[in-house]
Amino acid sequence: MSIRGKTAIIGYGETEFAKARDSENRSNHTEQCHAAILAIEDAGIRKEDIDGLIALPPLGQTPSWGMDMAEYLQLQPRFIDNLYHGGAAGAAAILYSAAAINAGLCHTVLLVGGSAMKPGRIFPYDAQAVIPFVHDFDSIYGSMLDNSAYALIKQRYKHEFGVGEEPFAQVVVNARYHASKFPNALLKTPVSRQAVIDSPMICDPLRMFEIVMPCSGAAAVVLTSAEAAGRSNNPPVYLLGGGQSIDRGMWNPAYGRNPSLTTSPIKKSAAQAFAMAGLTIADMDFVQLYDCYTITVIIALEDIGCCEKGQGAKFVENANLTHQGELPVNTDGGQLGRGQPMGACHFLSTVEAARQLMGRAGALQVEGARFGLVNGNGGSMANECTLIFGNQIP
Amino acid sequence: MTVSSQYAKPLPGESPESKPYWEAARRHELVFQSCGSCGRKIHFPRVVCPGCLSRNLQWRKALGIGSVYSYTIIYRQGVHPGFASDIPYVYAIIELEEGVRMISNVINVDPLKVTIGMKVNVVFDDVTDKVSIPKFEPLQGKGLDKKASCQL
Ligand SMILES: [Zn+2]
């Protein structure tokens, strides 16, 4: 029983992002509630129409987050979850919600993620150290968590394929270009490749501009049955295909099932999503990739089938990946351009896909966009979830 | 040897299944598990083989030689504040000759001289009087026990 075309996004919302130092009056709950209300209003539904809720717990928060959000908004869902899949959580939440709707467990799911940043250290040491084998065989060597994990991947990629810094810098240049035109972006100043290469080295070979800036913000979407979506004010954005694949743990890329640092489970998750949708990469009018670091974009482009393994660096240098180019990538600036509102990014790729497919992307609109791909990436390219959306069912 | 109370970094020993590993490290032996059913070599320590799910695991002593599979030089404070004084330091994936991979540090070398493929040997950092942590340094070619991996 395929979920192809059985559900659609009918509304979305994202709060105004803010740097940590400007987040004094924000909390995890205020952020998620604002985003939820924006999405509900955009969808034009009543609170009573919502019978499913997935709320992603902000870092360090209780795993009962979904129930606590239901209480805060006094919702009465009959389907609820609070996924913790790292950056794949949002895409996975949409996929599972579509399955639940299709199975008759609920009709309309509100999905929300996001958090408020406080100045200072984002990630308490304890978050990682509670897992004994991570503590004993990683933390004691001074891990920098995601920074060091992605640095290991980038270093190995450069070694295996003889790649320099320029393609990585180009990923940032593209992101900042889109961000300069995206109203809600925090990093609106375009940068040159040289500026990226000259930015301070944080975790060799990762430089500051290649690493996302965590910030405050939240995002939400409303997913409902295709039938109900037909009665919506907004053009329905149908979920046409989805797939997920996991082959490592959360914290470092040394110990997983996949011995390669330069291939990702996106290959499997994207293949499943395309097969379900009955579409290929050639049909995609844009892709929204999880760009927590530059290397993820290059590996993802390869693994969704834009080019052969090892050619991703050449691809980002030679192809026009802007909203006017042959393959628009991260048309809202992505995390490297708009900032990384933690927990919201999980849904922001989907929000941008919906914005494009509803024809509401303004200066960044991909003309005539019909189909688009979203990829969520959790851990150090450990947990990948790929979704294919369309404003029509082919 | 550093005195226990002065060691500001996290100490290992959280997982019961890794106890023999840290006892061996205390003796300055690097060990890994080998599956008696399918032959898979395993690190980090587990109670079952992640290949075939057999419980039939044996500890083996590693040669203590390997190469850098990938690495990063860390220039900013990591998650734990105890490492601030080591900056810049090398955090790496080491692939042992026996084939298992492990996270470790490459020490006793200018971080900028580290490369992927660099041959390294284990060196034990006695961080307290009870705990020794295996780290790696560029292969010295002397003072090493060259005999093949053996069953303990
Ligand atoms: Zn086995």
Coordinates of C-alpha atoms and ligand atoms in Angstrom, one line a residue:
Chain A
M1 CA 0.0 0.0 0.0
S2 CA 2.1 2.9 -1.3
I3 CA 1.9 6.3 0.2
R4 CA 2.7 7.9 -3.2
G5 CA 0.5 11.0 -3.6
K6 CA -1.7 10.0 -0.7
T7 CA -0.8 13.0 1.5
A8 CA 0.1 16.6 1.0
I9 CA 1.4 19.6 2.8
I10 CA -1.2 22.4 2.9
G11 CA 0.5 24.9 5.1
Y12 CA 3.8 25.9 6.7
G13 CA 5.3 28.4 9.0
E14 CA 8.7 29.6 10.1
T15 CA 9.5 32.1 12.8
E16 CA 11.9 35.0 12.4
F17 CA 15.4 33.6 13.1
A18 CA 17.6 35.2 15.7
K19 CA 21.2 35.0 16.8
A20 CA 21.7 33.6 20.3
R21 CA 22.5 37.0 21.7
D22 CA 19.2 38.3 20.4
S23 CA 17.1 35.5 21.9
E24 CA 16.5 36.9 25.4
N25 CA 12.7 36.6 25.1
R26 CA 12.5 33.3 23.3
S27 CA 12.2 29.8 24.7
N28 CA 11.9 26.4 23.1
H29 CA 8.1 26.6 23.7
T30 CA 7.6 30.1 22.4
E31 CA 9.5 29.2 19.2
Q32 CA 7.7 26.0 18.4
C33 CA 4.3 27.5 19.3
H34 CA 4.8 30.5 17.0
A35 CA 5.8 28.2 14.1
A36 CA 2.8 25.9 14.8
I37 CA 0.3 28.8 14.8
L38 CA 1.8 30.2 11.6
A39 CA 1.5 26.8 9.9
I40 CA -2.1 26.2 11.2
E41 CA -3.1 29.7 9.9
D42 CA -1.4 29.2 6.6
A43 CA -3.2 25.9 6.1
G44 CA -6.5 27.5 7.0
I45 CA -7.6 24.7 9.3
R46 CA -9.1 24.8 12.8
K47 CA -7.2 23.5 15.8
E48 CA -9.8 20.7 16.1
D49 CA -8.8 19.4 12.7
I50 CA -5.4 18.4 14.0
D51 CA -5.4 14.8 15.2
G52 CA -1.7 14.1 14.9
L53 CA 1.3 15.8 16.4
I54 CA 5.0 15.3 15.9
A55 CA 7.1 17.8 17.9
L56 CA 10.8 17.4 17.8
P57 CA 12.5 17.7 21.2
P58 CA 15.1 20.5 21.3
L59 CA 18.6 19.4 22.4
G60 CA 18.8 18.3 25.9
Q61 CA 15.0 18.4 26.4
T62 CA 12.8 15.6 27.7
P63 CA 11.8 12.8 25.3
S64 CA 8.2 13.5 26.4
W65 CA 8.3 16.8 24.4
G66 CA 5.5 15.8 22.1
M67 CA 3.1 15.3 25.0
D68 CA 4.2 18.5 26.6
M69 CA 3.6 20.4 23.4
A70 CA 0.1 18.8 23.2
E71 CA -0.6 20.1 26.7
Y72 CA 0.8 23.6 25.9
L73 CA -1.6 23.9 22.9
Q74 CA -4.3 21.7 24.4
L75 CA -4.3 19.4 21.4
Q76 CA -5.9 15.9 21.6
P77 CA -3.9 13.9 19.0
R78 CA -4.5 10.3 18.4
F79 CA -1.1 9.9 16.7
I80 CA 2.0 11.5 18.4
D81 CA 5.7 11.2 18.4
N82 CA 8.9 13.2 19.1
L83 CA 11.6 11.8 16.9
Y84 CA 15.3 12.2 17.7
H85 CA 17.0 11.3 14.4
G86 CA 19.4 14.3 14.3
G87 CA 18.9 16.3 11.1
A88 CA 16.9 13.5 9.5
A89 CA 14.1 13.8 12.0
G90 CA 11.9 16.3 10.1
A91 CA 11.9 14.3 6.8
A92 CA 11.4 11.0 8.8
A93 CA 8.5 12.6 10.7
I94 CA 6.8 13.6 7.5
L95 CA 7.3 10.1 6.1
Y96 CA 5.9 8.4 9.2
S97 CA 3.0 10.8 9.4
A98 CA 2.1 10.1 5.8
A99 CA 2.1 6.4 6.6
A100 CA -0.1 7.0 9.6
I101 CA -2.5 9.1 7.6
N102 CA -2.6 6.5 4.9
A103 CA -3.2 3.7 7.5
G104 CA -6.2 5.6 8.9
L105 CA -4.5 6.4 12.3
C106 CA -5.2 10.1 11.8
H107 CA -6.2 12.7 9.2
T108 CA -4.1 15.8 9.7
V109 CA -0.7 16.0 11.4
L110 CA 1.0 19.1 12.8
L111 CA 4.8 18.7 12.6
V112 CA 7.0 21.2 14.4
G113 CA 10.6 21.6 15.4
G114 CA 12.9 24.4 16.6
S115 CA 14.5 25.9 19.7
A116 CA 15.8 29.0 21.4
M117 CA 19.5 29.5 21.6
K118 CA 21.2 30.8 24.7
P119 CA 24.7 32.4 24.4
G120 CA 27.5 30.0 25.2
R121 CA 28.0 26.3 24.7
I122 CA 25.2 24.7 22.8
F123 CA 25.9 21.1 23.4
P124 CA 26.4 20.0 27.0
Y125 CA 29.2 17.4 27.4
D126 CA 26.7 15.1 29.0
A127 CA 24.6 14.7 25.9
Q128 CA 27.2 12.5 24.3
A129 CA 28.8 11.2 27.5
V130 CA 25.7 9.4 28.6
I131 CA 26.3 6.7 26.0
P132 CA 29.0 4.6 27.5
F133 CA 30.7 3.4 24.4
V134 CA 30.7 6.8 22.9
H135 CA 32.2 8.2 26.1
D136 CA 34.9 5.4 26.3
F137 CA 35.9 5.3 22.7
D138 CA 35.4 8.8 21.4
S139 CA 34.8 11.5 24.0
I140 CA 37.9 10.7 26.0
Y141 CA 39.9 11.8 22.9
G142 CA 38.5 15.3 22.8
S143 CA 35.9 15.0 20.1
M144 CA 34.4 18.3 18.8
L145 CA 31.2 16.3 18.0
D146 CA 29.8 17.2 14.6
N147 CA 32.7 19.5 13.7
S148 CA 35.2 16.8 14.2
A149 CA 33.0 14.1 12.6
Y150 CA 32.5 16.1 9.4
A151 CA 36.1 17.1 9.4
L152 CA 37.1 13.5 9.3
I153 CA 34.7 12.9 6.4
K154 CA 35.9 16.0 4.5
Q155 CA 39.6 15.1 5.0
R156 CA 39.0 11.6 3.7
Y157 CA 37.0 12.9 0.8
K158 CA 39.8 15.3 -0.2
H159 CA 42.3 12.5 0.0
E160 CA 40.3 9.9 -1.9
F161 CA 39.4 12.2 -4.8
G162 CA 42.3 14.6 -4.9
V163 CA 40.1 17.7 -4.3
G164 CA 41.2 21.1 -3.1
E165 CA 39.3 23.7 -1.1
E166 CA 37.6 25.6 -4.0
P167 CA 34.6 23.4 -4.4
F168 CA 33.8 23.5 -0.7
A169 CA 34.1 27.3 -0.8
Q170 CA 31.8 27.3 -3.8
V171 CA 29.1 25.6 -1.8
V172 CA 29.2 28.5 0.7
V173 CA 29.2 31.1 -2.1
N174 CA 26.0 29.5 -3.5
A175 CA 24.4 29.4 -0.1
R176 CA 25.2 33.0 0.7
Y177 CA 24.0 34.1 -2.7
H178 CA 20.5 32.6 -2.1
A179 CA 20.6 33.9 1.5
S180 CA 21.2 37.5 0.3
K181 CA 17.8 37.3 -1.4
F182 CA 15.9 35.3 1.3
P183 CA 14.0 37.6 3.7
N184 CA 14.5 35.5 6.8
A185 CA 18.2 34.7 6.4
L186 CA 20.7 35.7 9.0
L187 CA 23.9 35.7 6.8
K188 CA 22.8 38.0 4.0
T189 CA 26.2 39.2 2.9
P190 CA 27.5 37.4 -0.2
V191 CA 31.0 36.0 0.2
S192 CA 33.8 35.1 -2.3
R193 CA 35.5 31.8 -2.5
Q194 CA 38.7 33.4 -1.1
A195 CA 36.8 34.8 1.9
V196 CA 35.7 31.3 2.7
I197 CA 39.2 29.9 2.3
D198 CA 40.6 32.7 4.4
S199 CA 38.0 32.2 7.3
P200 CA 39.5 30.9 10.5
M201 CA 40.4 27.2 10.7
I202 CA 38.2 25.6 13.3
C203 CA 38.7 21.9 12.9
D204 CA 41.1 21.3 10.0
P205 CA 40.0 21.0 7.2
L206 CA 36.8 22.7 8.2
R207 CA 36.8 26.5 8.2
M208 CA 34.5 28.8 10.0
F209 CA 32.3 29.7 6.9
E210 CA 31.8 26.0 6.1
I211 CA 30.2 25.4 9.5
V212 CA 26.7 26.4 10.3
M213 CA 25.8 29.1 12.8
P214 CA 23.3 27.8 15.3
C215 CA 20.5 30.3 16.0
S216 CA 17.0 30.5 17.4
G217 CA 13.9 29.7 15.3
A218 CA 11.3 27.1 14.6
A219 CA 9.4 25.7 11.6
A220 CA 6.2 23.7 11.2
V221 CA 4.2 22.1 8.5
V222 CA 0.7 20.7 8.2
L223 CA 0.3 17.3 6.4
T224 CA -3.1 15.9 5.6
S225 CA -4.7 13.4 3.2
A226 CA -4.6 14.2 -0.5
E227 CA -8.4 14.3 -0.4
A228 CA -8.6 16.9 2.3
A229 CA -5.7 18.8 0.7
G230 CA -7.8 19.3 -2.4
R231 CA -10.2 21.5 -0.4
S232 CA -7.3 23.6 1.0
N233 CA -6.8 27.3 0.1
N234 CA -3.1 26.5 -0.8
P235 CA -2.1 24.4 -3.7
P236 CA -1.4 21.0 -2.2
V237 CA 2.2 19.9 -2.2
Y238 CA 2.0 16.1 -2.5
L239 CA 4.4 13.7 -1.0
L240 CA 5.3 11.4 -3.9
G241 CA 8.0 9.3 -2.4
G242 CA 10.2 8.8 0.6
G243 CA 12.9 6.6 1.9
Q244 CA 15.2 6.3 4.9
S245 CA 18.5 4.5 5.6
I246 CA 20.7 4.4 8.6
D247 CA 24.2 2.8 8.9
R248 CA 26.0 4.5 11.8
G249 CA 25.4 5.9 15.2
M250 CA 24.9 9.5 16.0
W251 CA 28.3 10.7 17.1
N252 CA 31.3 9.8 14.9
P253 CA 31.8 8.0 11.6
A254 CA 34.4 5.5 12.8
Y255 CA 32.3 2.6 14.1
G256 CA 29.3 2.1 11.7
R257 CA 28.3 -0.6 9.3
N258 CA 29.5 1.4 6.3
P259 CA 33.3 1.4 6.2
S260 CA 33.5 4.2 3.7
L261 CA 33.5 7.8 5.0
T262 CA 32.7 9.2 1.5
T263 CA 29.5 7.2 0.6
S264 CA 26.3 7.8 2.5
P265 CA 23.0 6.0 3.1
I266 CA 21.5 8.7 0.9
K267 CA 22.1 6.4 -2.0
K268 CA 19.6 4.0 -0.6
S269 CA 17.1 6.5 0.8
A270 CA 17.0 8.5 -2.5
A271 CA 16.7 5.3 -4.6
Q272 CA 13.7 4.3 -2.6
A273 CA 12.1 7.7 -2.7
F274 CA 12.6 8.0 -6.5
A275 CA 11.3 4.5 -7.1
M276 CA 8.2 5.2 -5.0
A277 CA 7.6 8.5 -6.8
G278 CA 8.2 7.0 -10.2
L279 CA 10.6 9.9 -11.0
T280 CA 14.4 10.3 -11.4
I281 CA 16.9 13.0 -10.5
A282 CA 16.4 14.4 -14.0
D283 CA 12.7 15.2 -13.1
M284 CA 13.7 17.4 -10.1
D285 CA 13.3 21.1 -10.6
F286 CA 15.3 21.8 -7.4
V287 CA 16.8 19.9 -4.4
Q288 CA 17.0 21.0 -0.8
L289 CA 19.9 19.3 0.9
Y290 CA 20.9 19.3 4.6
D291 CA 24.0 21.5 4.5
C292 CA 25.2 21.5 8.1
Y293 CA 28.7 21.5 6.5
T294 CA 29.9 21.9 3.0
I295 CA 30.9 18.3 2.6
T296 CA 27.4 17.1 3.0
V297 CA 26.2 18.9 -0.1
I298 CA 28.9 17.4 -2.2
I299 CA 28.3 13.8 -1.0
A300 CA 24.6 14.2 -1.2
L301 CA 24.7 15.5 -4.8
E302 CA 26.6 12.4 -5.7
D303 CA 24.4 10.0 -3.8
I304 CA 21.1 11.4 -5.1
G305 CA 22.6 10.7 -8.6
C306 CA 23.6 14.1 -10.0
C307 CA 27.0 12.8 -10.8
E308 CA 29.4 9.9 -10.2
K309 CA 31.0 9.3 -6.8
G310 CA 34.0 11.6 -6.6
Q311 CA 32.7 14.0 -9.2
G312 CA 30.6 16.1 -6.7
A313 CA 33.3 18.7 -6.3
K314 CA 33.6 19.2 -10.0
F315 CA 29.8 19.3 -10.2
V316 CA 29.5 22.2 -7.8
E317 CA 32.2 24.1 -9.5
N318 CA 30.8 23.6 -13.1
A319 CA 27.0 23.6 -12.7
N320 CA 24.8 26.6 -12.0
L321 CA 23.2 25.6 -8.7
T322 CA 21.3 28.9 -8.2
H323 CA 17.6 29.3 -8.4
Q324 CA 18.0 30.2 -12.1
G325 CA 20.4 27.4 -12.9
E326 CA 20.1 23.8 -14.2
L327 CA 19.8 22.4 -10.7
P328 CA 18.8 24.9 -8.0
V329 CA 20.2 23.7 -4.6
N330 CA 19.0 25.1 -1.3
T331 CA 17.1 28.0 -2.7
D332 CA 16.5 29.6 0.7
G333 CA 20.2 29.8 1.4
G334 CA 20.2 26.6 3.4
Q335 CA 21.8 26.4 6.8
L336 CA 25.1 27.8 5.6
G337 CA 23.2 30.9 4.4
R338 CA 20.1 31.5 6.5
G339 CA 21.6 30.0 9.7
Q340 CA 20.9 26.8 11.6
P341 CA 17.8 27.3 13.8
M342 CA 18.4 24.1 15.7
G343 CA 15.6 21.6 15.3
A344 CA 13.9 23.8 12.8
C345 CA 16.2 22.9 10.0
H346 CA 14.8 19.5 10.0
F347 CA 11.6 21.0 8.6
L348 CA 13.0 24.1 6.8
S349 CA 14.1 22.1 3.7
T350 CA 10.5 20.9 3.4
V351 CA 9.1 24.4 4.1
E352 CA 11.3 25.7 1.2
A353 CA 10.2 22.9 -1.1
A354 CA 6.6 23.7 -0.3
R355 CA 7.2 27.4 -0.8
Q356 CA 8.7 26.7 -4.3
L357 CA 6.0 24.2 -5.3
M358 CA 3.2 26.6 -4.1
G359 CA 4.9 29.3 -6.2
R360 CA 5.4 31.6 -3.2
A361 CA 9.2 31.9 -3.3
G362 CA 9.3 35.4 -4.6
A363 CA 12.7 36.6 -5.9
L364 CA 14.0 33.0 -5.4
Q365 CA 11.2 31.3 -7.3
V366 CA 12.3 28.4 -9.6
E367 CA 10.2 29.1 -12.6
G368 CA 7.7 26.4 -13.3
A369 CA 8.8 24.2 -10.5
R370 CA 6.8 20.9 -10.4
F371 CA 8.9 18.4 -8.5
G372 CA 11.6 18.8 -5.8
L373 CA 13.7 16.7 -3.5
V374 CA 14.4 17.1 0.2
N375 CA 17.1 15.3 2.1
G376 CA 17.5 15.3 5.9
N377 CA 20.8 14.2 7.3
G378 CA 21.3 13.1 10.9
G379 CA 24.5 12.3 12.8
S380 CA 27.6 12.3 10.7
M381 CA 25.9 11.2 7.5
A382 CA 24.5 8.3 9.5
N383 CA 20.8 8.7 9.2
E384 CA 19.4 9.9 5.8
C385 CA 15.8 10.5 4.9
T386 CA 14.9 11.6 1.3
L387 CA 11.5 12.9 0.3
I388 CA 10.1 13.7 -3.2
F389 CA 7.4 16.4 -3.4
G390 CA 5.3 17.6 -6.3
N391 CA 2.5 20.1 -6.9
Q392 CA 0.9 17.4 -9.1
I393 CA 0.8 13.6 -9.1
P394 CA 2.4 12.4 -12.3
Chain B
M1 CA 52.8 10.1 35.1
T2 CA 50.0 12.6 35.8
V3 CA 48.4 12.5 39.2
S4 CA 44.8 11.4 39.2
S5 CA 43.4 14.6 40.8
Q6 CA 45.1 16.7 38.1
Y7 CA 43.7 14.9 35.1
A8 CA 41.0 17.3 33.9
K9 CA 39.6 15.2 31.0
P10 CA 37.0 12.5 31.0
L11 CA 38.2 9.1 32.1
P12 CA 37.1 5.8 30.4
G13 CA 35.5 2.9 32.0
E14 CA 31.8 3.6 31.6
S15 CA 30.8 0.4 29.8
P16 CA 31.0 -2.9 31.6
E17 CA 31.8 -4.8 28.4
S18 CA 34.9 -2.8 27.9
K19 CA 36.5 -3.6 31.2
P20 CA 39.0 -6.2 29.8
Y21 CA 40.0 -3.6 27.2
W22 CA 41.0 -1.0 29.9
E23 CA 42.6 -3.7 32.1
A24 CA 44.8 -4.6 29.1
A25 CA 45.5 -0.9 28.4
R26 CA 46.7 -0.6 32.0
R27 CA 49.2 -3.4 31.1
H28 CA 50.1 -1.4 28.0
E29 CA 48.5 -3.9 25.7
L30 CA 46.1 -2.9 23.0
V31 CA 43.4 -5.5 22.5
F32 CA 40.3 -6.0 20.3
Q33 CA 37.6 -8.7 20.1
S34 CA 37.5 -11.4 17.5
C35 CA 34.3 -13.4 16.7
G36 CA 34.7 -17.1 17.2
S37 CA 31.9 -17.8 14.8
C38 CA 32.5 -15.5 11.7
G39 CA 36.0 -14.2 12.4
R40 CA 35.0 -10.6 12.4
K41 CA 37.4 -8.3 14.3
I42 CA 35.6 -5.9 16.5
H43 CA 36.2 -2.5 18.2
F44 CA 34.6 -1.0 20.4
P45 CA 34.0 -3.9 22.8
R46 CA 30.5 -5.5 22.7
V47 CA 28.8 -8.5 24.1
V48 CA 27.8 -9.8 20.7
C49 CA 29.4 -9.8 17.3
P50 CA 27.9 -7.0 15.2
G51 CA 28.4 -9.1 12.1
C52 CA 26.6 -12.4 13.0
L53 CA 25.3 -11.7 16.5
S54 CA 27.2 -14.6 18.0
R55 CA 28.2 -14.3 21.6
N56 CA 31.3 -16.3 21.0
L57 CA 33.9 -13.5 21.2
Q58 CA 37.6 -13.7 22.2
W59 CA 40.0 -11.0 23.1
R60 CA 43.1 -10.6 21.0
K61 CA 46.2 -8.6 21.4
A62 CA 46.9 -6.1 18.6
L63 CA 50.3 -5.6 17.1
G64 CA 49.8 -1.9 18.0
I65 CA 50.6 -0.7 14.6
G66 CA 48.3 1.0 12.1
S67 CA 47.8 3.9 9.9
V68 CA 45.9 7.2 9.9
Y69 CA 42.6 6.6 8.1
S70 CA 41.4 10.2 8.5
Y71 CA 42.1 13.0 11.0
T72 CA 41.4 16.5 12.0
I73 CA 43.4 19.1 13.8
I74 CA 41.2 20.7 16.4
Y75 CA 41.9 24.4 16.9
R76 CA 39.0 25.4 19.2
Q77 CA 37.8 24.0 22.5
G78 CA 35.9 20.8 22.0
V79 CA 32.9 19.6 23.9
H80 CA 34.9 18.9 27.1
P81 CA 36.8 21.9 28.6
G82 CA 39.6 19.6 29.7
F83 CA 41.1 19.6 26.2
A84 CA 41.6 23.3 25.9
S85 CA 45.3 23.2 26.9
D86 CA 46.0 20.6 24.2
I87 CA 44.9 22.8 21.3
P88 CA 45.9 22.3 18.5
Y89 CA 45.6 18.5 18.8
V90 CA 45.0 15.7 16.4
Y91 CA 41.8 13.6 16.6
A92 CA 41.9 10.7 14.2
I93 CA 40.5 7.4 13.0
I94 CA 43.3 4.9 13.2
E95 CA 43.1 1.7 11.2
L96 CA 45.1 -1.1 12.9
E97 CA 47.0 -3.6 10.9
E98 CA 44.4 -6.2 12.1
G99 CA 41.7 -4.2 10.3
V100 CA 39.8 -2.6 13.1
R101 CA 39.3 1.1 13.3
M102 CA 39.4 3.3 16.4
I103 CA 39.1 6.9 17.4
S104 CA 42.3 8.1 19.0
N105 CA 44.8 11.0 19.1
V106 CA 48.1 11.2 17.2
I107 CA 50.6 12.7 19.5
N108 CA 54.4 13.4 19.7
V109 CA 54.3 15.0 16.3
D110 CA 53.7 18.5 14.8
P111 CA 49.9 18.2 13.9
L112 CA 50.6 19.8 10.5
K113 CA 52.9 16.8 9.7
V114 CA 50.1 14.3 10.1
T115 CA 48.8 12.8 6.8
I116 CA 46.3 10.1 5.8
G117 CA 48.1 6.9 5.5
M118 CA 50.8 7.8 8.0
K119 CA 52.1 4.7 9.8
V120 CA 51.7 4.9 13.5
N121 CA 52.3 2.8 16.6
V122 CA 50.4 2.8 19.9
V123 CA 51.7 4.6 22.9
F124 CA 50.1 4.4 26.3
D125 CA 49.3 7.6 28.1
D126 CA 49.2 6.8 31.9
V127 CA 46.8 9.5 32.8
T128 CA 46.2 8.3 36.3
D129 CA 47.7 5.5 38.4
K130 CA 44.8 3.3 37.3
V131 CA 44.1 4.3 33.8
S132 CA 46.2 4.2 30.6
I133 CA 44.8 5.5 27.4
P134 CA 46.0 4.2 24.0
K135 CA 47.2 6.9 21.7
F136 CA 49.3 6.8 18.6
E137 CA 52.6 8.4 17.4
P138 CA 54.5 8.2 14.1
L139 CA 55.9 4.7 13.7
Q140 CA 59.2 4.6 15.6
G141 CA 60.4 1.2 14.4
K142 CA 62.1 0.4 17.7
G143 CA 61.1 -1.0 21.1
L144 CA 58.1 -2.6 19.6
D145 CA 56.9 -6.1 20.2
K146 CA 56.8 -7.3 16.6
K147 CA 55.3 -10.7 17.2
A148 CA 52.0 -11.4 15.5
S149 CA 48.7 -10.9 17.1
C150 CA 48.0 -13.7 19.6
Q151 CA 45.2 -14.9 21.7
L152 CA 45.4 -13.7 25.2
Ligands
ZN1 ZN 30.5 -12.9 14.1

